[in-house]
Tab-separated table of C-alpha atoms (C1' of nucleotides) in Angstrom:
chain	number	residue	atom	x	y	z
A	175	UNK	CA	0.000	0.000	0.000
A	176	UNK	CA	2.963	2.296	0.555
A	177	UNK	CA	6.118	2.694	-1.431
A	178	UNK	CA	8.651	0.604	0.470
A	179	UNK	CA	11.728	2.350	1.734
A	180	UNK	CA	15.041	1.398	0.210
A	181	UNK	CA	16.744	-1.379	2.126
A	182	UNK	CA	18.166	0.091	5.319
A	183	UNK	CA	21.848	-0.538	5.924
A	184	UNK	CA	22.830	-1.547	9.428
A	185	UNK	CA	25.237	0.698	11.301
A	186	UNK	CA	28.416	-1.014	12.436
A	187	UNK	CA	30.059	-0.409	15.780
A	188	UNK	CA	33.121	1.129	14.154
A	189	UNK	CA	30.932	3.807	12.597
A	190	UNK	CA	29.659	4.886	16.006
A	191	UNK	CA	31.737	7.678	17.576
A	192	UNK	CA	32.982	6.549	20.976
A	193	UNK	CA	32.609	10.039	22.458
A	194	UNK	CA	29.159	10.373	23.988
A	195	UNK	CA	28.275	13.849	22.726
A	196	UNK	CA	29.619	12.996	19.265
A	197	UNK	CA	27.486	9.846	19.221
A	198	UNK	CA	24.396	11.803	20.254
A	199	UNK	CA	24.941	14.173	17.360
A	200	UNK	CA	25.817	11.355	14.946
A	201	UNK	CA	22.572	9.528	15.685
A	202	UNK	CA	20.412	12.458	14.513
A	203	UNK	CA	19.035	11.306	11.171
A	204	UNK	CA	19.935	7.657	11.732
A	205	UNK	CA	17.230	4.997	11.820
A	206	UNK	CA	15.900	2.867	14.657
A	207	UNK	CA	14.409	-0.426	13.411
A	208	UNK	CA	12.426	-3.061	15.273
A	209	UNK	CA	11.659	-6.147	13.189
A	210	UNK	CA	8.795	-8.057	14.795
A	211	UNK	CA	6.746	-11.095	13.731
A	212	UNK	CA	3.931	-8.763	12.674
A	213	UNK	CA	6.203	-6.544	10.611
A	214	UNK	CA	8.709	-3.749	10.820
A	215	UNK	CA	8.570	-0.636	12.976
A	216	UNK	CA	11.083	2.064	12.092
A	217	UNK	CA	11.733	5.740	12.506
A	218	UNK	CA	14.263	8.502	11.945
A	219	UNK	CA	16.001	9.592	15.123
A	220	UNK	CA	15.380	13.333	15.417
A	221	UNK	CA	16.265	14.098	19.062
A	222	UNK	CA	18.875	12.737	21.489
A	223	UNK	CA	20.585	13.608	24.750
A	224	UNK	CA	24.152	12.780	25.778
A	225	UNK	CA	24.971	11.573	29.307
A	226	UNK	CA	28.776	11.495	29.182
A	227	UNK	CA	31.146	9.857	31.686
A	228	UNK	CA	31.122	11.560	35.076
A	229	UNK	CA	27.934	13.529	34.406
A	230	UNK	CA	26.049	13.819	37.702
A	231	UNK	CA	22.699	13.578	35.925
A	232	UNK	CA	23.569	10.272	34.268
A	233	UNK	CA	22.356	6.964	35.597
A	234	UNK	CA	25.904	5.612	35.581
A	235	UNK	CA	27.154	8.357	37.902
A	236	UNK	CA	26.684	6.470	41.208
A	237	UNK	CA	28.673	3.552	39.806
A	238	UNK	CA	27.806	0.123	38.491
A	239	UNK	CA	24.540	-1.366	39.748
A	240	UNK	CA	22.215	-4.079	38.497
A	241	UNK	CA	19.962	-1.583	36.766
A	242	UNK	CA	22.579	0.499	34.981
A	243	UNK	CA	25.061	-2.212	33.993
A	244	UNK	CA	24.199	-1.920	30.288
A	245	UNK	CA	25.515	1.640	30.273
A	246	UNK	CA	28.952	0.185	31.012
A	247	UNK	CA	28.941	-2.000	27.881
A	248	UNK	CA	30.747	-0.795	24.782
A	249	UNK	CA	29.032	1.635	22.412
A	250	UNK	CA	25.993	0.369	20.524
A	251	UNK	CA	24.374	-1.638	23.311
A	252	UNK	CA	20.856	-0.816	24.503
A	253	UNK	CA	20.173	0.436	28.020
A	254	UNK	CA	16.452	0.313	28.799
A	255	UNK	CA	14.907	1.230	32.125
A	256	UNK	CA	11.478	2.020	33.539
A	257	UNK	CA	11.007	5.665	34.415
A	258	UNK	CA	8.290	6.947	36.740
A	259	UNK	CA	6.816	3.452	36.948
A	260	UNK	CA	5.116	3.978	33.608
A	261	UNK	CA	7.434	4.568	30.684
A	262	UNK	CA	10.383	2.725	29.225
A	263	UNK	CA	13.318	4.825	28.065
A	264	UNK	CA	15.837	3.646	25.476
A	265	UNK	CA	19.491	4.633	25.485
A	266	UNK	CA	22.449	3.697	23.316
A	267	UNK	CA	25.515	2.958	25.435
A	268	UNK	CA	28.562	5.007	24.403
A	269	UNK	CA	32.317	5.084	25.026
A	270	UNK	CA	34.103	1.795	25.855
A	271	UNK	CA	33.512	-1.335	27.859
A	272	UNK	CA	33.713	-0.459	31.553
A	273	UNK	CA	32.848	3.226	31.079
A	274	UNK	CA	29.322	4.196	32.092
A	275	UNK	CA	27.769	6.609	29.586
A	276	UNK	CA	25.037	6.714	27.002
A	277	UNK	CA	22.714	8.567	24.660
A	278	UNK	CA	18.985	8.831	25.376
A	279	UNK	CA	16.808	8.532	22.272
A	280	UNK	CA	14.124	11.179	22.765
A	281	UNK	CA	12.083	11.298	19.578
A	282	UNK	CA	11.526	9.637	16.203
A	283	UNK	CA	9.945	10.640	12.939
A	284	UNK	CA	7.880	7.499	12.175
A	285	UNK	CA	8.801	5.762	8.901
A	286	UNK	CA	7.411	2.207	8.737
A	287	UNK	CA	4.683	0.429	10.701
A	288	UNK	CA	2.854	3.659	11.440
A	289	UNK	CA	-0.526	1.954	11.889
A	290	UNK	CA	0.991	-0.532	14.340
A	291	UNK	CA	2.655	2.301	16.232
A	292	UNK	CA	-0.687	4.028	16.487
A	293	UNK	CA	-2.222	0.896	17.973
A	294	UNK	CA	0.562	0.552	20.513
A	295	UNK	CA	0.254	4.210	21.444
A	296	UNK	CA	-3.512	4.402	21.408
A	297	UNK	CA	-3.568	7.502	19.256
A	298	UNK	CA	-4.115	8.401	15.633
A	299	UNK	CA	-2.073	11.570	15.780
A	300	UNK	CA	1.103	10.996	13.796
A	301	UNK	CA	2.960	13.675	15.699
A	302	UNK	CA	2.223	12.008	19.048
A	303	UNK	CA	3.530	8.551	18.113
A	304	UNK	CA	7.155	8.933	19.149
A	305	UNK	CA	7.654	12.539	20.308
A	306	UNK	CA	9.275	12.036	23.727
A	307	UNK	CA	11.339	9.135	25.075
A	308	UNK	CA	8.468	7.281	26.762
A	309	UNK	CA	6.311	7.509	23.668
A	310	UNK	CA	9.225	6.423	21.486
A	311	UNK	CA	9.710	3.203	23.425
A	312	UNK	CA	5.988	2.465	23.508
A	313	UNK	CA	5.562	3.082	19.778
A	314	UNK	CA	8.586	0.923	18.947
A	315	UNK	CA	7.636	-1.928	21.273
A	316	UNK	CA	10.778	-1.528	23.375
A	317	UNK	CA	10.733	-2.758	26.978
A	318	UNK	CA	12.997	-4.196	29.673
A	319	UNK	CA	13.540	-7.369	27.650
A	320	UNK	CA	15.581	-5.234	25.228
A	321	UNK	CA	17.983	-4.065	27.930
A	322	UNK	CA	21.554	-5.076	27.177
A	323	UNK	CA	21.106	-6.132	23.553
A	324	UNK	CA	23.672	-5.140	20.955
A	325	UNK	CA	21.990	-2.721	18.551
A	326	UNK	CA	24.714	-3.342	15.955
A	327	UNK	CA	24.137	-7.113	15.988
A	328	UNK	CA	20.593	-7.895	17.108
A	329	UNK	CA	18.270	-9.389	14.455
A	330	UNK	CA	15.211	-7.607	15.805
A	331	UNK	CA	16.131	-4.222	17.296
A	332	UNK	CA	18.928	-2.374	15.536
A	333	UNK	CA	20.345	0.921	14.302
A	334	UNK	CA	20.342	1.774	10.586
A	335	UNK	CA	22.021	4.361	8.410
A	336	UNK	CA	20.023	7.506	7.567
A	337	UNK	CA	17.377	7.124	4.859
A	338	UNK	CA	17.460	10.890	4.347
A	339	UNK	CA	20.160	13.421	5.105
A	340	UNK	CA	19.532	15.289	8.323
A	341	UNK	CA	18.805	19.008	8.164
A	342	UNK	CA	20.516	21.583	10.397
A	343	UNK	CA	21.101	20.222	13.901
A	344	UNK	CA	20.236	22.268	16.985
A	345	UNK	CA	21.665	21.976	20.485
A	346	UNK	CA	20.179	22.867	23.876
A	347	UNK	CA	20.240	21.966	27.540
A	348	UNK	CA	18.705	18.630	28.484
A	349	UNK	CA	15.118	18.080	29.537
A	350	UNK	CA	13.783	16.756	32.838
A	351	UNK	CA	16.987	16.641	34.894
A	352	UNK	CA	17.946	18.402	38.128
A	353	UNK	CA	21.758	18.185	38.021
A	354	UNK	CA	24.220	19.598	35.500
A	355	UNK	CA	21.237	21.422	34.041
A	356	UNK	CA	23.251	23.915	31.978
A	357	UNK	CA	25.245	21.533	29.806
A	358	UNK	CA	24.307	21.787	26.101
A	359	UNK	CA	24.003	18.064	25.439
A	360	UNK	CA	20.606	17.762	23.771
A	361	UNK	CA	20.647	17.478	19.975
A	362	UNK	CA	17.769	17.672	17.529
A	363	UNK	CA	16.945	18.211	13.890
A	364	UNK	CA	15.770	21.806	13.724
A	365	UNK	CA	12.319	22.507	12.359
A	366	UNK	CA	11.352	18.842	12.553
A	367	UNK	CA	7.804	18.613	13.941
A	368	UNK	CA	8.499	15.275	15.641
A	369	UNK	CA	10.965	16.816	18.107
A	370	UNK	CA	9.771	17.149	21.723
A	371	UNK	CA	10.469	20.077	24.027
A	372	UNK	CA	9.422	23.698	24.155
A	373	UNK	CA	9.617	26.131	21.299
A	374	UNK	CA	12.159	28.080	23.334
A	375	UNK	CA	14.539	25.108	23.610
A	376	UNK	CA	14.079	24.158	19.984
A	377	UNK	CA	15.054	27.593	18.750
A	378	UNK	CA	18.595	27.024	20.029
A	379	UNK	CA	21.477	26.273	17.773
B	297	DC	C1'	0.708	27.805	24.689
B	298	DG	C1'	2.483	27.380	29.390
B	299	DG	C1'	2.009	25.479	33.911
B	300	DC	C1'	0.558	22.134	37.189
B	301	DT	C1'	-0.349	17.383	39.047
B	302	DG	C1'	-1.305	12.526	39.798
B	303	DA	C1'	-0.229	7.926	38.220
B	304	DT	C1'	2.889	3.994	39.152
B	305	DG	C1'	6.818	0.400	39.860
B	306	DA	C1'	11.783	-1.088	39.557
B	307	DT	C1'	15.709	-0.045	41.789
B	308	DC	C1'	18.704	1.522	45.309
B	309	DT	C1'	19.981	2.985	50.169
C	88	DG	C1'	10.958	4.745	52.085
C	89	DA	C1'	12.755	7.840	48.520
C	90	DT	C1'	13.714	8.629	44.027
C	91	DC	C1'	12.876	9.349	39.274
C	92	DA	C1'	16.414	11.224	31.813
C	93	DT	C1'	7.696	11.066	31.655
C	94	DC	C1'	2.979	11.582	30.057
C	95	DA	C1'	-1.832	12.878	29.687
C	96	DG	C1'	-5.312	15.643	31.126
C	97	DC	C1'	-6.845	19.754	32.838
C	98	DC	C1'	-6.660	24.524	33.946
C	99	DG	C1'	-6.123	29.624	32.959
C	100	DG	C1'	-4.637	33.386	29.746
DNA sequence: CGGCTGATGATCT
DNA sequence: GATCATCAGCCGG
């Protein structure tokens, strides 16, 4: 019923910048794919946040625990946790094995499986499918069972190369944190309607 | 549009 | 027992 997208090329680990902020910026425009028995869900990554090593707002800051262990894996692994008892949040671990850091995926522009995403989200509004990290995980069918998987190797949930070149990339402070609140570590595709956050934040370069 | 608030559970101290 | 990298719904301007 729709024109299929060109085959999406998988990203390899060596393509992923090790540096957390560089990875967050690199992932803008890349694709997140979830291949499920019922079909494919995919979207363009349009908003990310970096939580670099030693950042007091990062989940790895207190040191290695059972919950945050995936953040200490090498770059390209998934760190999924339950926030506020209600929403799953998906991160891509960054840096090297043993270093706790990652990139939070905050919003997607839906590409494939839009009807299925709508069912998972319980809404028909395209713009509300994956705008915000909790919505993103719900739309993409990501939950705790995906914690720790290798997004450069997994058959089901993986990262793909961009299907379309990203437009100008903006940068702002991060959303929803109470420590290190002034660091400009949030990245987004400017003027993309699927980006979350206030108009004020999204006007930043 | 901006601001507030309750819901809800895994994890850690 | 406290703490959340959130969301939806509701309110007022």
